[in-house]
Amino acid sequence: MPSAALHLGTSVEAGGGFQGTGAMAPSARLLTPKGAGAAAGPAQAQSRREETANGGGAGPDLAALRPTTTTNRPRGKAQAGKPSRRAPIWNLKAAVFASVVLNVGLLVQHYVSSTAPSHHHHRQGHQACPMHLDAGASRDRRGRQEDPLSVPKAGAPSTGKPAVTPDSVINLDHGDPTMFEEFWRGTGAAAEIVIPGWQTMSYFSDVGNVCWFLEPGLDQEVRRVHRLVGNAAVDGYHVVVGTGSTQLFMAALYALSPPAGAGAGAAPMSVVSTAPYYSSYPAVTDFLRSGLFRWAGDASSFRGDTYIELVCSPNNPDGAIREAVLSSAGSGVAVHDLAYYWPQYTAITKRADHDVMLFTVSKSTGHAGTRIGWALVKDRDVARKMAKFIELNTIGVSKDSQLRAAKVLRAVSDAYELPEAGDARRRRLFDYGRRKMVERWRMLRGAAAASGIFSLSEETSALCNFTKEMAVTNPAFAWLRCDREDVEDCAGFLRAHRILTRSGDQFGADPRYVRVSMLDRDDAYDIFVKRLSSLR
């Protein structure tokens, strides 16, 4: 408390305002004790100007508390030929007493403001009562002080994209699966993990495994969840872990291409996929300008015997169920990207048993930030080469992320296989995901119909071996077409209405199409649907 009183006392003498919560500002000066003979000379005037520039005058008007003998003199100059007169002691005592009272009140206000719930602040972007900022408050790019409640506390985990308002730009360009946050908030300790400081320090996890950096617990839970869902064969397969499925995709290209120097003048392996294909396939394939492989475009128009065909099913962006279109004769091979082959998006109609199959926790459980994917690989030599690529690329994969992914997958499987475990039915991820996707697709189709200028692919359904029921396909992305005659660039049209999507030309398709993520939080998705329905 003394420091707060001294700070305000300094502001009184200098004619400045109150700064912050009572903490001593860098420019603060102590009150001059009685008898010190402080004069309002040039140095003091300079100090006053510095205090004013550093925030003085922003607080309550304290002019009435200043000693009259100092406030009536011209600032910055001592009267010629006359010694400076000291303030009467009773005025100084009154000023100190008033400063203490004011600081106590303001400190109480600060405490109440800083401990009050902040959910209204995050929703409305302001507080009911303004809050004084201290001298160390951060400033935005224009030099204005920012509300400390809008700045994450030091060391706190990030929460991803900020909350939206009806006037926000709605960004549905990325497939950020924050829709699943609500589900995982309700699972409690079932998906939580504590890692001691001494654990996971070694590079190695299982030196006897082809993928020597794969944590045994993750290997076990990956196989378990696939057996539960029935979407992929695991017996006789090697599990290769990667930093997301994108790294595994690159590892597969490395493993399946002829080694460098295999033949003089040999052309790079052609990489193809049927349009519309995932927009990252061309970019990732050609990013390093490798001499081993190169992007060769649409598989439907490819002519040749040496290739790697990428088969994404359900397809990103249009959700279609895909099969390889090339015969795999000669030197052709296929890599199946099955990131969306889970019950919340589509009916599980068969147990996939392809040579190389890619999966990720990003779209299966929603944990995109964990950066864990896995490949199921039939051939041991291919699995070994994929593990070698990851070894050369990142010297393995984070064990901490693997342990978290294993715990998350275990929570998914436990909810179905251990129904006696409390509220297991409420914690069933695929049931939750399907309900959400069904509702969101119903809302989107209604909005497109209300607008009259958009069209979507027709619904398809099939018997799901996992649920034992007929299931409608509800893809993670909507392949939306703008049918208005004067609109040739649907992404640009939507951008003008503060909706960000990904243009069809990035998928090798017509720019009248856009890909729309269906996986954002409820508030963003609700605003998007309402805004879309109003477009004409």
PDB file of N, CA and C in Angstrom, residues 23-61:
ATOM      1  N   ALA A  23       0.781   0.708  -8.751  1.00  0.00           N
ATOM      2  CA  ALA A  23       2.181   0.339  -8.836  1.00  0.00           C
ATOM      3  C   ALA A  23       3.005   1.540  -9.231  1.00  0.00           C
ATOM      4  N   MET A  24       4.234   1.541  -8.786  1.00  0.00           N
ATOM      5  CA  MET A  24       5.113   2.677  -9.069  1.00  0.00           C
ATOM      6  C   MET A  24       5.477   2.687 -10.545  1.00  0.00           C
ATOM      7  N   ALA A  25       5.146   3.761 -11.265  1.00  0.00           N
ATOM      8  CA  ALA A  25       5.490   3.871 -12.671  1.00  0.00           C
ATOM      9  C   ALA A  25       6.959   4.208 -12.810  1.00  0.00           C
ATOM     10  N   PRO A  26       7.576   3.894 -13.970  1.00  0.00           N
ATOM     11  CA  PRO A  26       8.990   4.170 -14.150  1.00  0.00           C
ATOM     12  C   PRO A  26       9.362   5.625 -13.929  1.00  0.00           C
ATOM     13  N   SER A  27       8.452   6.559 -14.246  1.00  0.00           N
ATOM     14  CA  SER A  27       8.776   7.976 -14.135  1.00  0.00           C
ATOM     15  C   SER A  27       8.377   8.589 -12.801  1.00  0.00           C
ATOM     16  N   ALA A  28       7.894   7.753 -11.874  1.00  0.00           N
ATOM     17  CA  ALA A  28       7.367   8.281 -10.623  1.00  0.00           C
ATOM     18  C   ALA A  28       8.484   8.837  -9.745  1.00  0.00           C
ATOM     19  N   ARG A  29       8.162   9.926  -8.999  1.00  0.00           N
ATOM     20  CA  ARG A  29       9.091  10.511  -8.035  1.00  0.00           C
ATOM     21  C   ARG A  29       8.410  10.584  -6.683  1.00  0.00           C
ATOM     22  N   LEU A  30       9.188  10.393  -5.643  1.00  0.00           N
ATOM     23  CA  LEU A  30       8.626  10.431  -4.298  1.00  0.00           C
ATOM     24  C   LEU A  30       8.251  11.864  -3.933  1.00  0.00           C
ATOM     25  N   LEU A  31       7.292  11.970  -3.002  1.00  0.00           N
ATOM     26  CA  LEU A  31       6.963  13.286  -2.467  1.00  0.00           C
ATOM     27  C   LEU A  31       8.181  13.888  -1.774  1.00  0.00           C
ATOM     28  N   THR A  32       8.374  15.167  -1.943  1.00  0.00           N
ATOM     29  CA  THR A  32       9.494  15.835  -1.299  1.00  0.00           C
ATOM     30  C   THR A  32       9.222  16.005   0.188  1.00  0.00           C
ATOM     31  N   PRO A  33      10.077  15.477   1.051  1.00  0.00           N
ATOM     32  CA  PRO A  33       9.840  15.635   2.492  1.00  0.00           C
ATOM     33  C   PRO A  33       9.917  17.090   2.901  1.00  0.00           C
ATOM     34  N   LYS A  34       9.300  17.366   4.036  1.00  0.00           N
ATOM     35  CA  LYS A  34       9.323  18.739   4.557  1.00  0.00           C
ATOM     36  C   LYS A  34      10.762  19.154   4.831  1.00  0.00           C
ATOM     37  N   GLY A  35      11.119  20.339   4.341  1.00  0.00           N
ATOM     38  CA  GLY A  35      12.440  20.851   4.592  1.00  0.00           C
ATOM     39  C   GLY A  35      13.446  20.506   3.543  1.00  0.00           C
ATOM     40  N   ALA A  36      13.075  19.731   2.522  1.00  0.00           N
ATOM     41  CA  ALA A  36      14.029  19.339   1.497  1.00  0.00           C
ATOM     42  C   ALA A  36      14.308  20.468   0.537  1.00  0.00           C
ATOM     43  N   GLY A  37      13.457  21.474   0.509  1.00  0.00           N
ATOM     44  CA  GLY A  37      13.699  22.645  -0.318  1.00  0.00           C
ATOM     45  C   GLY A  37      13.522  22.388  -1.787  1.00  0.00           C
ATOM     46  N   ALA A  38      12.562  21.533  -2.189  1.00  0.00           N
ATOM     47  CA  ALA A  38      12.342  21.247  -3.607  1.00  0.00           C
ATOM     48  C   ALA A  38      11.811  22.471  -4.295  1.00  0.00           C
ATOM     49  N   ALA A  39      12.404  22.810  -5.431  1.00  0.00           N
ATOM     50  CA  ALA A  39      11.974  23.975  -6.195  1.00  0.00           C
ATOM     51  C   ALA A  39      11.485  23.542  -7.548  1.00  0.00           C
ATOM     52  N   ALA A  40      10.562  24.312  -8.095  1.00  0.00           N
ATOM     53  CA  ALA A  40      10.006  23.990  -9.410  1.00  0.00           C
ATOM     54  C   ALA A  40      10.934  24.515 -10.474  1.00  0.00           C
ATOM     55  N   GLY A  41      12.155  24.025 -10.498  1.00  0.00           N
ATOM     56  CA  GLY A  41      13.141  24.459 -11.464  1.00  0.00           C
ATOM     57  C   GLY A  41      13.043  23.715 -12.757  1.00  0.00           C
ATOM     58  N   PRO A  42      14.005  23.914 -13.688  1.00  0.00           N
ATOM     59  CA  PRO A  42      13.964  23.269 -15.002  1.00  0.00           C
ATOM     60  C   PRO A  42      13.935  21.764 -14.927  1.00  0.00           C
ATOM     61  N   ALA A  43      14.714  21.159 -13.995  1.00  0.00           N
ATOM     62  CA  ALA A  43      14.722  19.689 -13.900  1.00  0.00           C
ATOM     63  C   ALA A  43      13.363  19.166 -13.504  1.00  0.00           C
ATOM     64  N   GLN A  44      12.722  19.864 -12.562  1.00  0.00           N
ATOM     65  CA  GLN A  44      11.393  19.423 -12.131  1.00  0.00           C
ATOM     66  C   GLN A  44      10.377  19.593 -13.240  1.00  0.00           C
ATOM     67  N   ALA A  45      10.488  20.694 -13.987  1.00  0.00           N
ATOM     68  CA  ALA A  45       9.549  20.897 -15.096  1.00  0.00           C
ATOM     69  C   ALA A  45       9.711  19.807 -16.132  1.00  0.00           C
ATOM     70  N   GLN A  46      10.977  19.431 -16.415  1.00  0.00           N
ATOM     71  CA  GLN A  46      11.202  18.343 -17.376  1.00  0.00           C
ATOM     72  C   GLN A  46      10.581  17.053 -16.873  1.00  0.00           C
ATOM     73  N   SER A  47      10.755  16.783 -15.569  1.00  0.00           N
ATOM     74  CA  SER A  47      10.171  15.571 -14.998  1.00  0.00           C
ATOM     75  C   SER A  47       8.672  15.583 -15.120  1.00  0.00           C
ATOM     76  N   ARG A  48       8.067  16.766 -14.914  1.00  0.00           N
ATOM     77  CA  ARG A  48       6.613  16.849 -15.061  1.00  0.00           C
ATOM     78  C   ARG A  48       6.176  16.543 -16.481  1.00  0.00           C
ATOM     79  N   ARG A  49       6.921  17.086 -17.446  1.00  0.00           N
ATOM     80  CA  ARG A  49       6.555  16.825 -18.839  1.00  0.00           C
ATOM     81  C   ARG A  49       6.669  15.331 -19.160  1.00  0.00           C
ATOM     82  N   GLU A  50       7.695  14.675 -18.616  1.00  0.00           N
ATOM     83  CA  GLU A  50       7.854  13.234 -18.864  1.00  0.00           C
ATOM     84  C   GLU A  50       6.706  12.455 -18.265  1.00  0.00           C
ATOM     85  N   GLU A  51       6.285  12.853 -17.063  1.00  0.00           N
ATOM     86  CA  GLU A  51       5.183  12.154 -16.428  1.00  0.00           C
ATOM     87  C   GLU A  51       3.905  12.319 -17.228  1.00  0.00           C
ATOM     88  N   THR A  52       3.666  13.527 -17.720  1.00  0.00           N
ATOM     89  CA  THR A  52       2.466  13.755 -18.527  1.00  0.00           C
ATOM     90  C   THR A  52       2.499  12.916 -19.786  1.00  0.00           C
ATOM     91  N   ALA A  53       3.669  12.808 -20.427  1.00  0.00           N
ATOM     92  CA  ALA A  53       3.794  11.998 -21.642  1.00  0.00           C
ATOM     93  C   ALA A  53       3.618  10.531 -21.361  1.00  0.00           C
ATOM     94  N   ASN A  54       3.940  10.084 -20.141  1.00  0.00           N
ATOM     95  CA  ASN A  54       3.839   8.680 -19.787  1.00  0.00           C
ATOM     96  C   ASN A  54       2.492   8.306 -19.222  1.00  0.00           C
ATOM     97  N   GLY A  55       1.518   9.145 -19.372  1.00  0.00           N
ATOM     98  CA  GLY A  55       0.169   8.769 -18.948  1.00  0.00           C
ATOM     99  C   GLY A  55      -0.468   9.731 -17.992  1.00  0.00           C
ATOM    100  N   GLY A  56       0.236  10.766 -17.569  1.00  0.00           N
ATOM    101  CA  GLY A  56      -0.353  11.737 -16.661  1.00  0.00           C
ATOM    102  C   GLY A  56      -1.548  12.407 -17.292  1.00  0.00           C
ATOM    103  N   GLY A  57      -2.534  12.702 -16.490  1.00  0.00           N
ATOM    104  CA  GLY A  57      -3.739  13.358 -16.990  1.00  0.00           C
ATOM    105  C   GLY A  57      -4.803  12.389 -17.414  1.00  0.00           C
ATOM    106  N   ALA A  58      -4.503  11.056 -17.380  1.00  0.00           N
ATOM    107  CA  ALA A  58      -5.491  10.081 -17.800  1.00  0.00           C
ATOM    108  C   ALA A  58      -6.439   9.726 -16.682  1.00  0.00           C
ATOM    109  N   GLY A  59      -6.112  10.094 -15.447  1.00  0.00           N
ATOM    110  CA  GLY A  59      -6.921   9.687 -14.302  1.00  0.00           C
ATOM    111  C   GLY A  59      -7.825  10.791 -13.821  1.00  0.00           C
ATOM    112  N   PRO A  60      -8.268  10.692 -12.557  1.00  0.00           N
ATOM    113  CA  PRO A  60      -9.185  11.707 -12.013  1.00  0.00           C
ATOM    114  C   PRO A  60      -8.502  13.053 -11.875  1.00  0.00           C
ATOM    115  N   ASP A  61      -9.283  14.118 -11.896  1.00  0.00           N
ATOM    116  CA  ASP A  61      -8.751  15.464 -11.783  1.00  0.00           C
ATOM    117  C   ASP A  61      -8.424  15.739 -10.324  1.00  0.00           C
TER     118      ASP A  61
END
